Short mmCIF file of C-alpha atoms and ligand atoms in Angstrom, two decimals:
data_model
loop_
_atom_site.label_atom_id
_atom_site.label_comp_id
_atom_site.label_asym_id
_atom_site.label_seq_id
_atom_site.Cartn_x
_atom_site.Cartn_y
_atom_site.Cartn_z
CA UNK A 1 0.00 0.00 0.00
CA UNK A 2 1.06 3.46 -0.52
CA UNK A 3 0.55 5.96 2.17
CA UNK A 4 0.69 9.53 1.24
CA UNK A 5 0.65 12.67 3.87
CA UNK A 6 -3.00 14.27 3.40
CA UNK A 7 -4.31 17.13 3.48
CA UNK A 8 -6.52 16.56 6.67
CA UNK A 9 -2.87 15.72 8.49
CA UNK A 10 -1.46 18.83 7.77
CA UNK A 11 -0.83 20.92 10.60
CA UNK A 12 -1.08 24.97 9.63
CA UNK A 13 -1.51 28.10 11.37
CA UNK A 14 -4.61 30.02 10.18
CA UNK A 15 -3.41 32.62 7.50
CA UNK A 16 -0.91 30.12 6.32
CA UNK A 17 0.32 30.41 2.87
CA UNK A 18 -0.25 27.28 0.96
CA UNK A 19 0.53 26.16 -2.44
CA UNK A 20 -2.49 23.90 -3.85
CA UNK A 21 -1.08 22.47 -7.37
CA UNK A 22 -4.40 21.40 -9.06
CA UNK A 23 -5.30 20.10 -12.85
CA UNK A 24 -7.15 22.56 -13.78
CA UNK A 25 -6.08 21.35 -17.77
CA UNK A 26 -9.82 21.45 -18.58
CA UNK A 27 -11.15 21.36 -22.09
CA UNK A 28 -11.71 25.05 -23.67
CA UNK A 29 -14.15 25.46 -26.24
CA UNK A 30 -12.52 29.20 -26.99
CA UNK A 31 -12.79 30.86 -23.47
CA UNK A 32 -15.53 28.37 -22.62
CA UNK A 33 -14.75 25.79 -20.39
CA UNK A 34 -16.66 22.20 -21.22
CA UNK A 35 -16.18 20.52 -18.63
CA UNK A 36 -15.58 21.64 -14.92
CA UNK A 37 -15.67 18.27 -13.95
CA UNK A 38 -11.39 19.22 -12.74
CA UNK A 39 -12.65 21.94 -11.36
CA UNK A 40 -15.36 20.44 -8.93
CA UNK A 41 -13.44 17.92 -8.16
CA UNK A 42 -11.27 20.05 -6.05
CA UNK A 43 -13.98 21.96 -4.42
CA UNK A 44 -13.45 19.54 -0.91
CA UNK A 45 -9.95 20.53 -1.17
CA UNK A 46 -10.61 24.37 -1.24
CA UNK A 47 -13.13 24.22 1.07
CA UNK A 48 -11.34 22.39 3.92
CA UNK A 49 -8.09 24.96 3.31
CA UNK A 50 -10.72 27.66 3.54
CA UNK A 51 -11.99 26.75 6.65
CA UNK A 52 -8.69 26.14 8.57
CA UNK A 53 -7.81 29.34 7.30
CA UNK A 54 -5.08 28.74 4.51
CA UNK A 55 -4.33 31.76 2.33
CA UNK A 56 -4.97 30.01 -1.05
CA UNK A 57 -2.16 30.36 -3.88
CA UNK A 58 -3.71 27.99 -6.64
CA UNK A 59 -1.26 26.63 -9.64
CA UNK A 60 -1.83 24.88 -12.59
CA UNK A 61 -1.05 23.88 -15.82
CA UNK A 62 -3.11 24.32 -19.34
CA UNK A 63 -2.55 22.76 -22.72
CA UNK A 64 0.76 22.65 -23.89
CA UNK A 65 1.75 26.56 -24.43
CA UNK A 66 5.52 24.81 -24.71
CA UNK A 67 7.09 27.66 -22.16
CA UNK A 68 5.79 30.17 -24.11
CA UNK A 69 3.31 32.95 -22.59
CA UNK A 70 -0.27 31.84 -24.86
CA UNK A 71 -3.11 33.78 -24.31
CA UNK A 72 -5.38 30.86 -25.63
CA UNK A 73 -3.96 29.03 -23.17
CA UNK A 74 -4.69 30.99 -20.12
CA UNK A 75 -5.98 30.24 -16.63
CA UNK A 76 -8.57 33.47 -16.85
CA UNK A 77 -11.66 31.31 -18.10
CA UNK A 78 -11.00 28.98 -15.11
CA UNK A 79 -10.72 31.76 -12.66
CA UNK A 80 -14.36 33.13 -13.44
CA UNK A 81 -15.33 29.42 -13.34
CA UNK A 82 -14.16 28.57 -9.88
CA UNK A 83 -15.37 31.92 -8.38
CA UNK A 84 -18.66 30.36 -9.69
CA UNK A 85 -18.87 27.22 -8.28
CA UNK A 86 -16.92 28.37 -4.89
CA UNK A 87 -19.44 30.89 -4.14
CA UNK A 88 -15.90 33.14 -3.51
CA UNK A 89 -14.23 35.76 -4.84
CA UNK A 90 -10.95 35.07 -6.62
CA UNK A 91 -7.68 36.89 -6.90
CA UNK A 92 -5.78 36.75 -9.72
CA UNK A 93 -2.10 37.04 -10.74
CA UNK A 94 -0.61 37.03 -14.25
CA UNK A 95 2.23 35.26 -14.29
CA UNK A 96 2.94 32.20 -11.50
CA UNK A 97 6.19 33.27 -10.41
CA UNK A 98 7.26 37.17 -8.97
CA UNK A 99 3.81 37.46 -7.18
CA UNK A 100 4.06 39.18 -3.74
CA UNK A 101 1.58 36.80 -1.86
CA UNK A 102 2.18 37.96 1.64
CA UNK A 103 -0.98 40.35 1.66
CA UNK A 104 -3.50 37.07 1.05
CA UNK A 105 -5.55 36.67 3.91
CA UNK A 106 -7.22 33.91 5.45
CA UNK A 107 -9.66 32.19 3.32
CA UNK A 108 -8.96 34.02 0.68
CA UNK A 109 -7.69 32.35 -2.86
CA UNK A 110 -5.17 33.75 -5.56
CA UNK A 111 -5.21 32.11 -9.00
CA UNK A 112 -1.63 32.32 -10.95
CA UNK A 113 -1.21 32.01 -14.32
CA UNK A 114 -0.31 28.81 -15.96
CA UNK A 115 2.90 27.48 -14.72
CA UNK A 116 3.73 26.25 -18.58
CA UNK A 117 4.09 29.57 -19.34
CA UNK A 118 7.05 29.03 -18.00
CA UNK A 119 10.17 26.43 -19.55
CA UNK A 120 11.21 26.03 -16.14
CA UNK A 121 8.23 23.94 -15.30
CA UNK A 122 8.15 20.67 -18.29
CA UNK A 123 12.01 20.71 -17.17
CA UNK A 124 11.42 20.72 -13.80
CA UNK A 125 13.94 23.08 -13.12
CA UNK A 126 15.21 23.74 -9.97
CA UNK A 127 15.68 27.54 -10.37
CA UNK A 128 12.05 27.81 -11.51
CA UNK A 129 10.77 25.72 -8.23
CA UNK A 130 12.80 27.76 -5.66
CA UNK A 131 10.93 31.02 -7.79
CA UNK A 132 7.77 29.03 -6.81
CA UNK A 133 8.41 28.08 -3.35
CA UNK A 134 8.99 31.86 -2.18
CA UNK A 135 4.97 31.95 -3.12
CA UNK A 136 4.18 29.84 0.12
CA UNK A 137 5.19 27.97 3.46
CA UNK A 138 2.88 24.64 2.87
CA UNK A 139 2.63 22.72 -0.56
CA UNK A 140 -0.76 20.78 -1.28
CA UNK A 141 -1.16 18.41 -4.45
CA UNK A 142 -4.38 17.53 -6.01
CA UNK A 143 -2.75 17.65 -9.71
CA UNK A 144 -3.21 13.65 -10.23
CA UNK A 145 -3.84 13.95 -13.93
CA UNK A 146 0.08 15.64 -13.36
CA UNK A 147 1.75 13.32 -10.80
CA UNK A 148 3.23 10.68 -13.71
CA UNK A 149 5.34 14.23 -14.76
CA UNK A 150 8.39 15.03 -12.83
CA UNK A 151 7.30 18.54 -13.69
CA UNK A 152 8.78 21.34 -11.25
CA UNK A 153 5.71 22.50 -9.60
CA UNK A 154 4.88 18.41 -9.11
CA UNK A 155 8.42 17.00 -8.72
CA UNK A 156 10.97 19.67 -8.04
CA UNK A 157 8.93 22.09 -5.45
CA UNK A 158 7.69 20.08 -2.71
CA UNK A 159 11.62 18.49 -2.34
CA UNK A 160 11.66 22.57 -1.18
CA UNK A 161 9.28 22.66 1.37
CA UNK A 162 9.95 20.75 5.07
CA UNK A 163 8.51 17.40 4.42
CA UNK A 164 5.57 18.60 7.55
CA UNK A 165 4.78 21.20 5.18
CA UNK A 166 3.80 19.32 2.49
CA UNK A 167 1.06 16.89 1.81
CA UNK A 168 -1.84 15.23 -0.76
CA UNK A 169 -5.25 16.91 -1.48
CA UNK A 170 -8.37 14.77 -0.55
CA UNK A 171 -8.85 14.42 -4.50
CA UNK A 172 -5.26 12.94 -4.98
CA UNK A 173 -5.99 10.81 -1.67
CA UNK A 174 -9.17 9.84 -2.99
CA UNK A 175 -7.73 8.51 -6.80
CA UNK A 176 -5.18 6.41 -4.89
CA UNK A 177 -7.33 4.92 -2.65
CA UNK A 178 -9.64 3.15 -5.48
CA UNK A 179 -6.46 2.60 -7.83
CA UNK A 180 -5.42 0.58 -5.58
CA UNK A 181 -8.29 -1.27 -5.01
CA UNK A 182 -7.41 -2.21 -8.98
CA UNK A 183 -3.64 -3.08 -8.18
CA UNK A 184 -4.34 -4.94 -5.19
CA UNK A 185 -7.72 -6.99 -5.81
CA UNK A 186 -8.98 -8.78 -3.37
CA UNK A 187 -11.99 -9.01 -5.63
CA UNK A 188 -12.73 -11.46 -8.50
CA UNK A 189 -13.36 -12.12 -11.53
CA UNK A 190 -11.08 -8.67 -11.94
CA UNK A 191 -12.69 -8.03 -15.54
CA UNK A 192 -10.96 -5.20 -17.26
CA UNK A 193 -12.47 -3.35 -20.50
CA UNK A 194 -9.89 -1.63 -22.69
CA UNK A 195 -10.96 0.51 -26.41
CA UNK A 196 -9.72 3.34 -27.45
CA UNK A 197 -8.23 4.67 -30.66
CA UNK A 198 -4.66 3.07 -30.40
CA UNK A 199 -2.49 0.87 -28.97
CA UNK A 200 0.21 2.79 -28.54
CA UNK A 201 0.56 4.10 -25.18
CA UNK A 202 -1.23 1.49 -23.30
CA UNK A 203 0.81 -1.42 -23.83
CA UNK A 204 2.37 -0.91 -20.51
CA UNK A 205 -1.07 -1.16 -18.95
CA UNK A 206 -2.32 -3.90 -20.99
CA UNK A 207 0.81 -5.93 -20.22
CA UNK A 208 -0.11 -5.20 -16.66
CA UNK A 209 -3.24 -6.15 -16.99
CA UNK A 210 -2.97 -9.10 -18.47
CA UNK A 211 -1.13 -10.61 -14.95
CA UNK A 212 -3.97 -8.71 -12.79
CA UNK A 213 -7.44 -9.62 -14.48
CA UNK A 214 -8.95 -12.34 -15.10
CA UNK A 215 -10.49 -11.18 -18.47
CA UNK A 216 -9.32 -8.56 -20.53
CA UNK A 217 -11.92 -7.63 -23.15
CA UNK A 218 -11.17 -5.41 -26.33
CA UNK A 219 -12.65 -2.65 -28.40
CA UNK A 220 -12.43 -0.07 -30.38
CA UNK A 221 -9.66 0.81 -32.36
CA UNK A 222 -7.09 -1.46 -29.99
CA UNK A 223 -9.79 -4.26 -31.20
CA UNK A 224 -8.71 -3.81 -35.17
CA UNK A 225 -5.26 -4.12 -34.18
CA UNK A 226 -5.67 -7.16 -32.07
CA UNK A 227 -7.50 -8.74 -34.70
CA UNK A 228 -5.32 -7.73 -37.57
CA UNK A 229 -2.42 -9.38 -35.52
CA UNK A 230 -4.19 -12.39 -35.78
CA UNK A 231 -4.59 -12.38 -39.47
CA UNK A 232 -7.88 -11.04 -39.83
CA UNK A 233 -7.85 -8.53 -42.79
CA UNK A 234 -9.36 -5.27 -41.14
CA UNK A 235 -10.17 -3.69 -44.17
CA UNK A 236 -10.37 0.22 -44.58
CA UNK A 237 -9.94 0.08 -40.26
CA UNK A 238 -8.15 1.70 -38.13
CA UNK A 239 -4.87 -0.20 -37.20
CA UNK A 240 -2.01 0.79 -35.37
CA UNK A 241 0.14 -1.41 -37.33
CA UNK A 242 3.29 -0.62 -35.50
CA UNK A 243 1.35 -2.43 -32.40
CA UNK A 244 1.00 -5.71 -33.78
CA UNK A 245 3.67 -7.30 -32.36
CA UNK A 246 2.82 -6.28 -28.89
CA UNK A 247 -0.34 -7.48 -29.95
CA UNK A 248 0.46 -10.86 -30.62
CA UNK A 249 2.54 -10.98 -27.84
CA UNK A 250 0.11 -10.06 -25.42
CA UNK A 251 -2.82 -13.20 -27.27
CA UNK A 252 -0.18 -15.49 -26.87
CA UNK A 253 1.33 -14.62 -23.31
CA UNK A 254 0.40 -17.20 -20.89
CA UNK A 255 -0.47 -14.93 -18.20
CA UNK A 256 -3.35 -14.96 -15.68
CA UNK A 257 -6.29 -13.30 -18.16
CA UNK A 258 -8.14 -14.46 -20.94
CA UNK A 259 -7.79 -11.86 -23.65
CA UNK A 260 -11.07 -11.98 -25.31
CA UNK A 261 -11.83 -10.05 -29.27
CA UNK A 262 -15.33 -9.02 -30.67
CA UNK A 263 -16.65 -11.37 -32.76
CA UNK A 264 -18.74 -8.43 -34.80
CA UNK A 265 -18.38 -4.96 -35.82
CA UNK A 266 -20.51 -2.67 -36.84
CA UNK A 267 -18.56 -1.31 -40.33
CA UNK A 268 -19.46 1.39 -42.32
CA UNK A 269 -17.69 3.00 -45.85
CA UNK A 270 -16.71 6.40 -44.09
CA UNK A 271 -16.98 7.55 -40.83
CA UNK A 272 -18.27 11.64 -41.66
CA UNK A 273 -20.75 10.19 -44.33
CA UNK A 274 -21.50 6.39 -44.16
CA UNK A 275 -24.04 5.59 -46.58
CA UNK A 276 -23.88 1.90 -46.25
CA UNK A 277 -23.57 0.43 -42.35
CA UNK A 278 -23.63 -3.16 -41.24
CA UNK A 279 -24.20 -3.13 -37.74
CA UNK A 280 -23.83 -6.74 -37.31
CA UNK A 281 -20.59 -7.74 -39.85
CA UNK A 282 -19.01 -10.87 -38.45
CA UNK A 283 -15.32 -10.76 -37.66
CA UNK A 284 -14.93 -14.52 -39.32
CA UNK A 285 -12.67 -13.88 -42.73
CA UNK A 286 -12.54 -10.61 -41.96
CA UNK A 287 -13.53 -7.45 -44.30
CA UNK A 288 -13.16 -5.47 -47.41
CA UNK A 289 -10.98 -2.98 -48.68
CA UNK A 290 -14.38 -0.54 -48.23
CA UNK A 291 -15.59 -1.76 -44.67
CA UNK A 292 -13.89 0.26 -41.75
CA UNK A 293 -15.12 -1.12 -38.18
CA UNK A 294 -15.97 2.18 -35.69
CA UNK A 295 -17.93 0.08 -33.24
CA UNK A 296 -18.43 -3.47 -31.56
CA UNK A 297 -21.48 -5.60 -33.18
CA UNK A 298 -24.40 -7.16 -30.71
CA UNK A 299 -22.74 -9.85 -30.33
CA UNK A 300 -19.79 -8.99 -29.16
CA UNK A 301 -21.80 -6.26 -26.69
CA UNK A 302 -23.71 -9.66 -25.33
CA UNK A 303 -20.75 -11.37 -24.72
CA UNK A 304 -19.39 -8.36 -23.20
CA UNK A 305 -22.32 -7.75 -21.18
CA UNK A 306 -22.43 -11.22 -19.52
CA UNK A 307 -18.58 -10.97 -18.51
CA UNK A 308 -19.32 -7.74 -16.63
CA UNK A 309 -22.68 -9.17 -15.34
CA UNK A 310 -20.39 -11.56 -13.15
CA UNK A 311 -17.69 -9.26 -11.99
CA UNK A 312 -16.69 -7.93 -8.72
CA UNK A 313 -14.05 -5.46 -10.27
CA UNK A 314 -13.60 -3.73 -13.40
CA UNK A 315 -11.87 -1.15 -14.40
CA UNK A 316 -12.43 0.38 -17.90
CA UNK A 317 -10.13 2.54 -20.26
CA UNK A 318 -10.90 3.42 -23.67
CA UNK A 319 -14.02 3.83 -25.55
CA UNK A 320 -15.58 0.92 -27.44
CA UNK A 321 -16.52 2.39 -30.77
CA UNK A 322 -16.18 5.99 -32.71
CA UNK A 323 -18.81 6.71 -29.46
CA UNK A 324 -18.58 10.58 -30.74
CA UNK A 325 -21.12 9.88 -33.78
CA UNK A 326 -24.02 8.35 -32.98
CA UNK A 327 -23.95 5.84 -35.55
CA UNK A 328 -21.14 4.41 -34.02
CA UNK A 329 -21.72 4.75 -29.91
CA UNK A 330 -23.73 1.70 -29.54
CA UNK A 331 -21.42 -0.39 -28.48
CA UNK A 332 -19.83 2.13 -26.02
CA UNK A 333 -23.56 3.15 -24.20
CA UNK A 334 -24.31 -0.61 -24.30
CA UNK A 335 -20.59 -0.97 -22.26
CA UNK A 336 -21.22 2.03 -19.50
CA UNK A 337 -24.39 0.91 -18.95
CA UNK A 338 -23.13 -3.04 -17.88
CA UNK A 339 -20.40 -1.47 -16.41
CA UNK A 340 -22.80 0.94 -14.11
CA UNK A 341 -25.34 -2.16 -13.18
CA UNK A 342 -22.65 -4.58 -12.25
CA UNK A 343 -22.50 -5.76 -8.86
CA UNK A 344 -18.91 -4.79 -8.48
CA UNK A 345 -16.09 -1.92 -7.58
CA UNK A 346 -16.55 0.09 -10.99
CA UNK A 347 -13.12 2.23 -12.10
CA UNK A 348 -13.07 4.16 -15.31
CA UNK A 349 -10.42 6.17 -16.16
CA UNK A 350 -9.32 7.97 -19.25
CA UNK A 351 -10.41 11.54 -21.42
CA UNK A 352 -12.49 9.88 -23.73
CA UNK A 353 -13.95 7.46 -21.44
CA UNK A 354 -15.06 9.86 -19.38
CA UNK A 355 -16.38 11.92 -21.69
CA UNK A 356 -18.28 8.49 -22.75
CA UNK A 357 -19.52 7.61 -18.94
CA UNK A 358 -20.71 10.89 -18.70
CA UNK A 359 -22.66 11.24 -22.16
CA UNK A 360 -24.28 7.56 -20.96
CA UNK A 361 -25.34 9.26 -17.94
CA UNK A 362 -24.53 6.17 -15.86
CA UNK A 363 -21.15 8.51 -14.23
CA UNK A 364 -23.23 8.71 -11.09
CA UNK A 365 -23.61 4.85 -10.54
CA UNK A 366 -19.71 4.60 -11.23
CA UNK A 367 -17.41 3.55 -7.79
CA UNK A 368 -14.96 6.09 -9.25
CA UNK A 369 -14.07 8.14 -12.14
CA UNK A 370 -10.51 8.72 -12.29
CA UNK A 371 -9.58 12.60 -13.31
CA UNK A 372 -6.18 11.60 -14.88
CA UNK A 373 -6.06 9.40 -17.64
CA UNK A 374 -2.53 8.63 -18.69
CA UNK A 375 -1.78 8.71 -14.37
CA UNK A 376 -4.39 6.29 -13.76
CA UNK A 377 -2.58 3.86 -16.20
CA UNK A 378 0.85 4.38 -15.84
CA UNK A 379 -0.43 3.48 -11.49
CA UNK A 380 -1.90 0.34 -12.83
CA UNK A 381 0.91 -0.74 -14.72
CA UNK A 382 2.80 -0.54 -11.73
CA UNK A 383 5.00 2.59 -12.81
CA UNK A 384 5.85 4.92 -9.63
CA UNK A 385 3.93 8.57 -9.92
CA UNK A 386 6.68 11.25 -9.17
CA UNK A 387 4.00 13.14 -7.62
CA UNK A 388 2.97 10.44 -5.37
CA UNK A 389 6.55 9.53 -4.40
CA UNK A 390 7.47 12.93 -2.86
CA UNK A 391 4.21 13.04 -0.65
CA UNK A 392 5.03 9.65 0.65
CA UNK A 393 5.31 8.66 4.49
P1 LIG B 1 -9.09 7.49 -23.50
O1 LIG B 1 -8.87 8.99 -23.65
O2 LIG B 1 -10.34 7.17 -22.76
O3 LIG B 1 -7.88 6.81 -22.95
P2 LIG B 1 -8.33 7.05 -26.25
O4 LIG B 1 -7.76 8.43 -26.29
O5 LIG B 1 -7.39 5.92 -26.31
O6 LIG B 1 -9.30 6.88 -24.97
O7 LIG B 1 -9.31 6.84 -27.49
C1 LIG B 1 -10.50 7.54 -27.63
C2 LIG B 1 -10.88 7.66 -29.08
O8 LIG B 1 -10.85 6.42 -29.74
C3 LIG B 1 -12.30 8.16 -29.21
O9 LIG B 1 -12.28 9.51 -29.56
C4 LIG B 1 -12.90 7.27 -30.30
O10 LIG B 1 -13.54 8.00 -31.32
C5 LIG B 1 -11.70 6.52 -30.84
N1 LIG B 1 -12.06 5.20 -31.35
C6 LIG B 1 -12.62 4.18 -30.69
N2 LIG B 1 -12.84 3.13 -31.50
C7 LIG B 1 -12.40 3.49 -32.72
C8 LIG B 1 -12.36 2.83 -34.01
N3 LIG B 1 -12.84 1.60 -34.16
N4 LIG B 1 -11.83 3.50 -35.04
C9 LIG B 1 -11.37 4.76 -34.87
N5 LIG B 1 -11.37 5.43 -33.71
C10 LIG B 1 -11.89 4.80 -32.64
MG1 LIG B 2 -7.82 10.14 -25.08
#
């Protein structure tokens, strides 16, 4: 088990500076924010500092501005935004570093501009997080979506701060506490449901996976590839063909899961304009030069459907179909639906997925959505989160 110092441990004096590092990388629509969900997620957080008192200094990153000052990529929209759902005012600064905090009072909160404005931070420069540290006396992490960076303002700044001083927000407490439910299960059948566009990127996971679950079931885009490394010409599919090694590999690793492949697709000629869709092609000799797969058949959701049915765990990354067009988000609904009526510890995890959980409108019968995608696998596939290893006891 990890242990991590929390928030609720942390000993302050009221009117106490503290540094809360949040991931407040929400997706912008121009200045509109479309989902807060990063936002509210933190709102136990702020509201505990705010009633011990803590003068608020609140840090984050946004997009990838590349150290470069971007106005499209600043923290403005999200200031109005939290000063909405907070029911507070808040202060703003316009750059993260050179801000003359000492005037903050109790209670009160100071947004800073993102900290990518800034080189320093990607290269988690040293200079950059002693800059940071003269901001605050106490250093409070909620950024999970961050903690697999050794970023400054995750990696770099809290090795500043007396070890006392520093500790996890109830948001990063909260993710670890159900990841590790996943890691160490002392529930089974562990089923695990994994889609998405690409391989790539989650082969770490998967590999892990395969050794934790006791079925792994594919979709999506990973699907094709699986499929294609098993000789099954995909057609005009998505296939991530340097993959399908890992692939093949990963069917033919003797490890604890069964590693189980739709046995339908729904294909269609084009994904913007499909004028012909089977919604029901079999996988069998596989498919035309014309027929591109964006979504799991019946069958396959049946199958799928009965494996979740009987599990006690599952933990879900990666959407089953092109979910975004409604043509194609059968499979997907059919998936967070079974996922949200199973008798079992439900984890989902991933920016599509949750996008997916919360368009099924099943996210409120879900054990826990995880806020950082690429965190929450890199945990599961046993990697060690930076972030997390600096707020250790
Ligand atoms: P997550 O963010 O949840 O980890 P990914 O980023 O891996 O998921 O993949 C999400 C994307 O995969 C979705 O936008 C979806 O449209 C796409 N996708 C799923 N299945 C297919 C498919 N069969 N062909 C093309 N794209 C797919
Ligand atoms: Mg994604």
């Amino acid at each position: 088990m990890i242990q991590i110092r929390t928030l609720d441990q942390l000993q302050f004096p009221p009117g106490a500076r503290v540094f809360y590092r949040v991931d407040y990388n929400v997706p912008l629509e121009g200045t509109t924010i479309s989902d807060a969900t990063r936002i509210e997620e933190t709102l136990p957080s702020l509201r505990m500092l705010r009633e011990r008192g803590a003068a608020i200094i609140l840090a984050s990153h946004l997009g990838r501005p590349k150290g470069e000052r971007k106005e499209k990529y600043s923290l403005k929209p999200v200031r109005e935004k939290l000063a909405e759902l907070l029911g507070a005012d808040v202060q703003w600064a316009d750059d993260c570093i050179g801000v003359d905090t000492s005037k903050l009072q109790a209670s009160e909160l100071l947004l800073v501009e993102n900290l990518r404005f800034h080189a320093g931070e990607e290269k988690n420069d040293g200079a950059f997080a002693a800059e940071l540290r003269k901001l605050a006396d106490y250093y409070v992490n909620d950024a999970f979506g961050a903690c697999h960076r050794a970023h400054a303002s995750i990696d770099a700044l809290p090795r500043l701060f007396p070890k006392e001083n520093t500790a996890g927000g109830l948001l990063l407490a909260k993710e670890l506490e159900f990841l590790q439910k996943v890691t160490n299960i002392s529930e089974r059948p562990f089923v695990a449901l994994m889609g998405g566009a690409k391989i790539a990127g989650k082969i770490e996971p998967l590999e892990a996976l395969i050794k934790l679950a006791d079925k792994v079931l594919i979709g999506g885009g990973m699907a094709n590839t699986f499929l294609a490394a098993r000789g099954v010409p995909m057609g005009g599919s998505l296939v991530d063909t340097d993959s399908m090694d890992v692939a093949q590999r990963i069917m033919e690793s003797h490890e604890r899961a069964e590693v189980v492949l739709p046995v339908d697709l729904v294909v269609a000629d084009s994904l913007d304009n499909p004028t012909e869709i089977d919604e029901e092609a079999e996988v069998g000799d596989g498919y035309a030069e014309n027929e591109k797969a964006f979504d799991i058949g019946p069958r396959t959701v049946k199958r799928y459907e009965a494996e979740l049915k009987d599990a006690k765990l599952i933990f879900w990354n990666g959407p089953m179909g092109v979910f975004e067009k409604e043509e194609f988000a059968k499979g997907t609904m059919a998936m967070a639906r079974a996922v949200a009526e199973a008798d079992a510890i439900t984890v989902v995890g991933g920016g599509e997925s949750v996008e997916a959980i919360k368009a099924s409108g099943f996210a409120d019968r879900i054990t826990h959505i995880s806020t950082g995608g690429g965190a929450s696998l890199e945990f599961i596939s046993g990697a060690s989160l930076p972030g997390v290893e600096v707020l250790r006891t």
